[in-house]
mmCIF file of C-alpha atoms in Angstrom:
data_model
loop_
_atom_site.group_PDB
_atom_site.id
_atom_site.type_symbol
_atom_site.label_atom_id
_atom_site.label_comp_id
_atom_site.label_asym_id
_atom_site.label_seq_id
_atom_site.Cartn_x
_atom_site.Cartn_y
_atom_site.Cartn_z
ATOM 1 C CA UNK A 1139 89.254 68.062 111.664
ATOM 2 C CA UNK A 1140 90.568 69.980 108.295
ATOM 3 C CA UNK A 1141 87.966 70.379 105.746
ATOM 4 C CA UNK A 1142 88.603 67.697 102.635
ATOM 5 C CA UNK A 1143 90.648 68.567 99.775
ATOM 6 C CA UNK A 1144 88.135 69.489 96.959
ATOM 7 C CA UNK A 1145 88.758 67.738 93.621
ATOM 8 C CA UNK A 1146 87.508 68.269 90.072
ATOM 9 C CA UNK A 1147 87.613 65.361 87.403
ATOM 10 C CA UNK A 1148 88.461 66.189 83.987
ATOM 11 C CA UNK A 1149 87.446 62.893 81.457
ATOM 12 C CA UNK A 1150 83.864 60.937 82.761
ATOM 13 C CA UNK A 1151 84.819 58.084 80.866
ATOM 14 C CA UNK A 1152 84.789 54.146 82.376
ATOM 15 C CA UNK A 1153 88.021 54.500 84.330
ATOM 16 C CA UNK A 1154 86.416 57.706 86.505
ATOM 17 C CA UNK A 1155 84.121 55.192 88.442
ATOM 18 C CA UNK A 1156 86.723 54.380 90.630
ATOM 19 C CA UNK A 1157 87.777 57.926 91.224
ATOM 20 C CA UNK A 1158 84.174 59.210 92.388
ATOM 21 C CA UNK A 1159 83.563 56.302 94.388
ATOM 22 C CA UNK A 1160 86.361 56.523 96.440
ATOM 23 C CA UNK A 1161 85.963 60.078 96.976
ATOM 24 C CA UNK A 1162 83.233 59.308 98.188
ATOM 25 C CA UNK A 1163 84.398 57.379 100.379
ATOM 26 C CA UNK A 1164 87.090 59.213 101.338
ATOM 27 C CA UNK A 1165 87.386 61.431 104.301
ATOM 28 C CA UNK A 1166 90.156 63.784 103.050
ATOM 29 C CA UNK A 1167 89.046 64.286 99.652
ATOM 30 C CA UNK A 1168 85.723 65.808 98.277
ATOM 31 C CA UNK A 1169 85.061 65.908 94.560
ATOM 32 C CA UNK A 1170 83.029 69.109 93.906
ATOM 33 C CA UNK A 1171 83.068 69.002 90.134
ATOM 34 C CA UNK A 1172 83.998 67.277 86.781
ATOM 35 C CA UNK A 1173 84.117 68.477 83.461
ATOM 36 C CA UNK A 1174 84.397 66.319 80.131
ATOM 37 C CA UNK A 1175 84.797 67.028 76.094
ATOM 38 C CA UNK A 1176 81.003 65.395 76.152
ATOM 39 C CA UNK A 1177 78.652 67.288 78.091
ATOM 40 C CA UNK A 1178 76.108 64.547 78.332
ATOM 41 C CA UNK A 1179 78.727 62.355 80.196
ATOM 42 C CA UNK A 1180 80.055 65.037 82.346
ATOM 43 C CA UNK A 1181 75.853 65.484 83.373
ATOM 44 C CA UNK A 1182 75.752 61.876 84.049
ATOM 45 C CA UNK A 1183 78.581 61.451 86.357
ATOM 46 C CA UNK A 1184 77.476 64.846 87.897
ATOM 47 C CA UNK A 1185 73.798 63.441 88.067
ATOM 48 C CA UNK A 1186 75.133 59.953 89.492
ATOM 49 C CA UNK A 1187 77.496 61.156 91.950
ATOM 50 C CA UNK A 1188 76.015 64.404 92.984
ATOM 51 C CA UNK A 1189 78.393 66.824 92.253
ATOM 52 C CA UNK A 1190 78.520 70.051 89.746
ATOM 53 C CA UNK A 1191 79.155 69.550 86.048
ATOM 54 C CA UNK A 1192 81.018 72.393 84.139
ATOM 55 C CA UNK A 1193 83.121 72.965 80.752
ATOM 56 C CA UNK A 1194 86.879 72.323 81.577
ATOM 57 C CA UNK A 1195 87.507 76.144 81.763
ATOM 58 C CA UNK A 1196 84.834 76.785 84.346
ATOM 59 C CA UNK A 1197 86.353 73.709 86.194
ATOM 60 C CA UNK A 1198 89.545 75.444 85.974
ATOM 61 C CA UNK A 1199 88.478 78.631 86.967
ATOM 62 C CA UNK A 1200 86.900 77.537 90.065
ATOM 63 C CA UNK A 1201 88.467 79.046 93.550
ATOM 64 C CA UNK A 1202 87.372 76.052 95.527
ATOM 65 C CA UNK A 1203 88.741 73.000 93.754
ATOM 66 C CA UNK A 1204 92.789 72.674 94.332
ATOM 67 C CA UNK A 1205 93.728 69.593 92.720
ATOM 68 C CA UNK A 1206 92.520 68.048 88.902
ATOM 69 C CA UNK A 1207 92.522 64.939 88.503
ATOM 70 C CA UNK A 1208 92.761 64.141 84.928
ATOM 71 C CA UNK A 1209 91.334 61.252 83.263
ATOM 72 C CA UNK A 1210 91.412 61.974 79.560
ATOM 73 C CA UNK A 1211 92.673 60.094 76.985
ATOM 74 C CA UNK A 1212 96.524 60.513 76.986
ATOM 75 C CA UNK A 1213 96.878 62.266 74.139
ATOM 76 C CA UNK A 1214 95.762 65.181 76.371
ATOM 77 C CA UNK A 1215 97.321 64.197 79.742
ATOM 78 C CA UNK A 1216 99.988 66.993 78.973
ATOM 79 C CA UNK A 1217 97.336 69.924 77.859
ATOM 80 C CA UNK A 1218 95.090 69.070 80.814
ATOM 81 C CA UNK A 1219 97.982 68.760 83.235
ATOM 82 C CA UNK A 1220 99.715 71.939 82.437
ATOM 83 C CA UNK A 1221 96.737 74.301 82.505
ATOM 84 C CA UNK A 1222 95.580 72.537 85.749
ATOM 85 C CA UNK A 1223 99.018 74.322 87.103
ATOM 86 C CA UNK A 1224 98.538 77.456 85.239
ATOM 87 C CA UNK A 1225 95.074 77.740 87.144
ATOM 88 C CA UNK A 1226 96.799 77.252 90.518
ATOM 89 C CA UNK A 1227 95.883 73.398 90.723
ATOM 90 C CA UNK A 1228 97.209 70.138 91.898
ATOM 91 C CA UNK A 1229 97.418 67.728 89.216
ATOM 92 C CA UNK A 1230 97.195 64.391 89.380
ATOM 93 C CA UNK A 1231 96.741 61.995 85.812
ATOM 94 C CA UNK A 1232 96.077 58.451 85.026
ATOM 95 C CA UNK A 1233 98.496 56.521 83.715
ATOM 96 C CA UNK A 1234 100.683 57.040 80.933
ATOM 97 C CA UNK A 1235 101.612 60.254 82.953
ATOM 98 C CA UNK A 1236 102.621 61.807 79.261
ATOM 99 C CA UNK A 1237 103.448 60.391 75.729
ATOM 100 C CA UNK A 1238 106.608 61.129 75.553
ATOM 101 C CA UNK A 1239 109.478 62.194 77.591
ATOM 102 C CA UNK A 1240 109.831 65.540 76.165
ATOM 103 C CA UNK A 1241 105.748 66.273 77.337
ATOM 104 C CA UNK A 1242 106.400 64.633 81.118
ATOM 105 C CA UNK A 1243 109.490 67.029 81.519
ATOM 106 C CA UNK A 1244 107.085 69.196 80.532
ATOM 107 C CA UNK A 1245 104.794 68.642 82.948
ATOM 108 C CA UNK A 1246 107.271 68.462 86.212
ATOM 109 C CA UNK A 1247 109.199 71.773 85.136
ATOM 110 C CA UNK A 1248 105.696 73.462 84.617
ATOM 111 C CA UNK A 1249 104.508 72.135 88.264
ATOM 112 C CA UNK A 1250 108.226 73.188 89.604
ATOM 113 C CA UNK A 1251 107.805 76.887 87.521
ATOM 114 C CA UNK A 1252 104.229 77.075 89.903
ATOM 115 C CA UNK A 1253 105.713 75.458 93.315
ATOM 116 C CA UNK A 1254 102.283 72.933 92.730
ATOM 117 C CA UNK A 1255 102.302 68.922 93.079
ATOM 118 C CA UNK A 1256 102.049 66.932 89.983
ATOM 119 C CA UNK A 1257 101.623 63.148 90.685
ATOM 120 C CA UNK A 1258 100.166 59.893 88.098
ATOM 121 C CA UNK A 1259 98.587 56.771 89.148
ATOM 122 C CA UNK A 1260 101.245 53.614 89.278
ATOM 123 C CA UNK A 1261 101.671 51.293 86.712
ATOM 124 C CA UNK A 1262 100.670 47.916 86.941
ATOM 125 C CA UNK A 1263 103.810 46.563 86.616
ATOM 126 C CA UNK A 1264 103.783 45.192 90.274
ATOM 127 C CA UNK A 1265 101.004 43.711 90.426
ATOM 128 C CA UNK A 1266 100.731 39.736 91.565
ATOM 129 C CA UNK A 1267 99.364 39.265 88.080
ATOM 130 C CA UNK A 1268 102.908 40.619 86.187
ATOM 131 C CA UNK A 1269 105.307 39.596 88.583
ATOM 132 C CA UNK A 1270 103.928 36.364 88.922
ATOM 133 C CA UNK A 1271 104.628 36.018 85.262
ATOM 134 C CA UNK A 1272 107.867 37.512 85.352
ATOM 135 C CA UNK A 1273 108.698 34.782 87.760
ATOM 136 C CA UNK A 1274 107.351 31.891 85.806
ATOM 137 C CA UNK A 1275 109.512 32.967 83.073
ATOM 138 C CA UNK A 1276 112.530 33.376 85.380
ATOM 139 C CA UNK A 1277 112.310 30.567 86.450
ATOM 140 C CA UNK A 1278 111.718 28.283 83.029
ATOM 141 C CA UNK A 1279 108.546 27.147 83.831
ATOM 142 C CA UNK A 1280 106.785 28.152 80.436
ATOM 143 C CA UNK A 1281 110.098 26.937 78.482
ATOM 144 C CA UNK A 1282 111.664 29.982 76.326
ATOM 145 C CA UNK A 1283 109.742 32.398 75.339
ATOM 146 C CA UNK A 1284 110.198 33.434 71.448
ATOM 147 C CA UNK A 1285 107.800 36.213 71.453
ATOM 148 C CA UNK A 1286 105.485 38.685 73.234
ATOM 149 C CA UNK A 1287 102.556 41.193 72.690
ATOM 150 C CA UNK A 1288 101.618 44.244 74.738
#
């Protein structure tokens, strides 16, 4: 068997729950570290979870991890993402991958520039909850719709 892909987390917020627990579970993936703006949360998660907490750069800087994935807020999905390639790491965001489509072009040419994977998790867009909307709309069942609030 291949040894597991070790991860680090960058952001220890609500939404990187699901992320540790499912390396956990997971028999391909390892996280080994997570960093976060607020030391006390990166300590927690590390605490909880049993893994390393370090400042972003040392996360970075570490040989052993070879993919980020980055949970911060989006307004730094581009920063994070780009110096996750420029250490020589997979990156991998939560959704919005980037704010604008000048920062995800961004991101791809600087993962194309290191010959690195870049990926984002799906929007929910497809899920039964949406679509079955989308249908009931389609398909006059709520009458017209006039307006609409995201």
């Amino acid at each position: 068997m291949t040894e597991p892909m070790k991860i680090g987390i960058i952001g220890c917020g609500n939404i990187s729950r699901a992320y540790f627990g499912g390396g956990k579970e997971a028999k391909n993936l390892e996280v080994k570290a997570c960093a976060d703006i607020f030391e006390d949360a990166a300590k927690a998660k590390a605490d909880e979870y049993d893994v390393e907490a370090k400042s972003v750069d040392d996360l970075l800087a570490d040989k052993d991890i070879e993919l980020i994935v980055n949970l911060t807020i989006p307004q730094a999905h581009k920063e994070v993402a780009i110096k996750s390639l420029e250490a020589g790491k997979h990156t991998y965001s939560e959704k919005p991958f980037a704010l604008s489509v000048e920062d995800g072009e961004a991101i791809l040419a600087a993962g194309e520039q290191t010959g690195l994977r870049v990926g984002c998790a799906p929007d929910t867009f497809l899920g039964a909850g949406i679509q079955t909307s989308i249908k009931c709309i389609n398909d006059g069942m709520i009458g017209e719709p006039f307006g609409g609030n995201v």
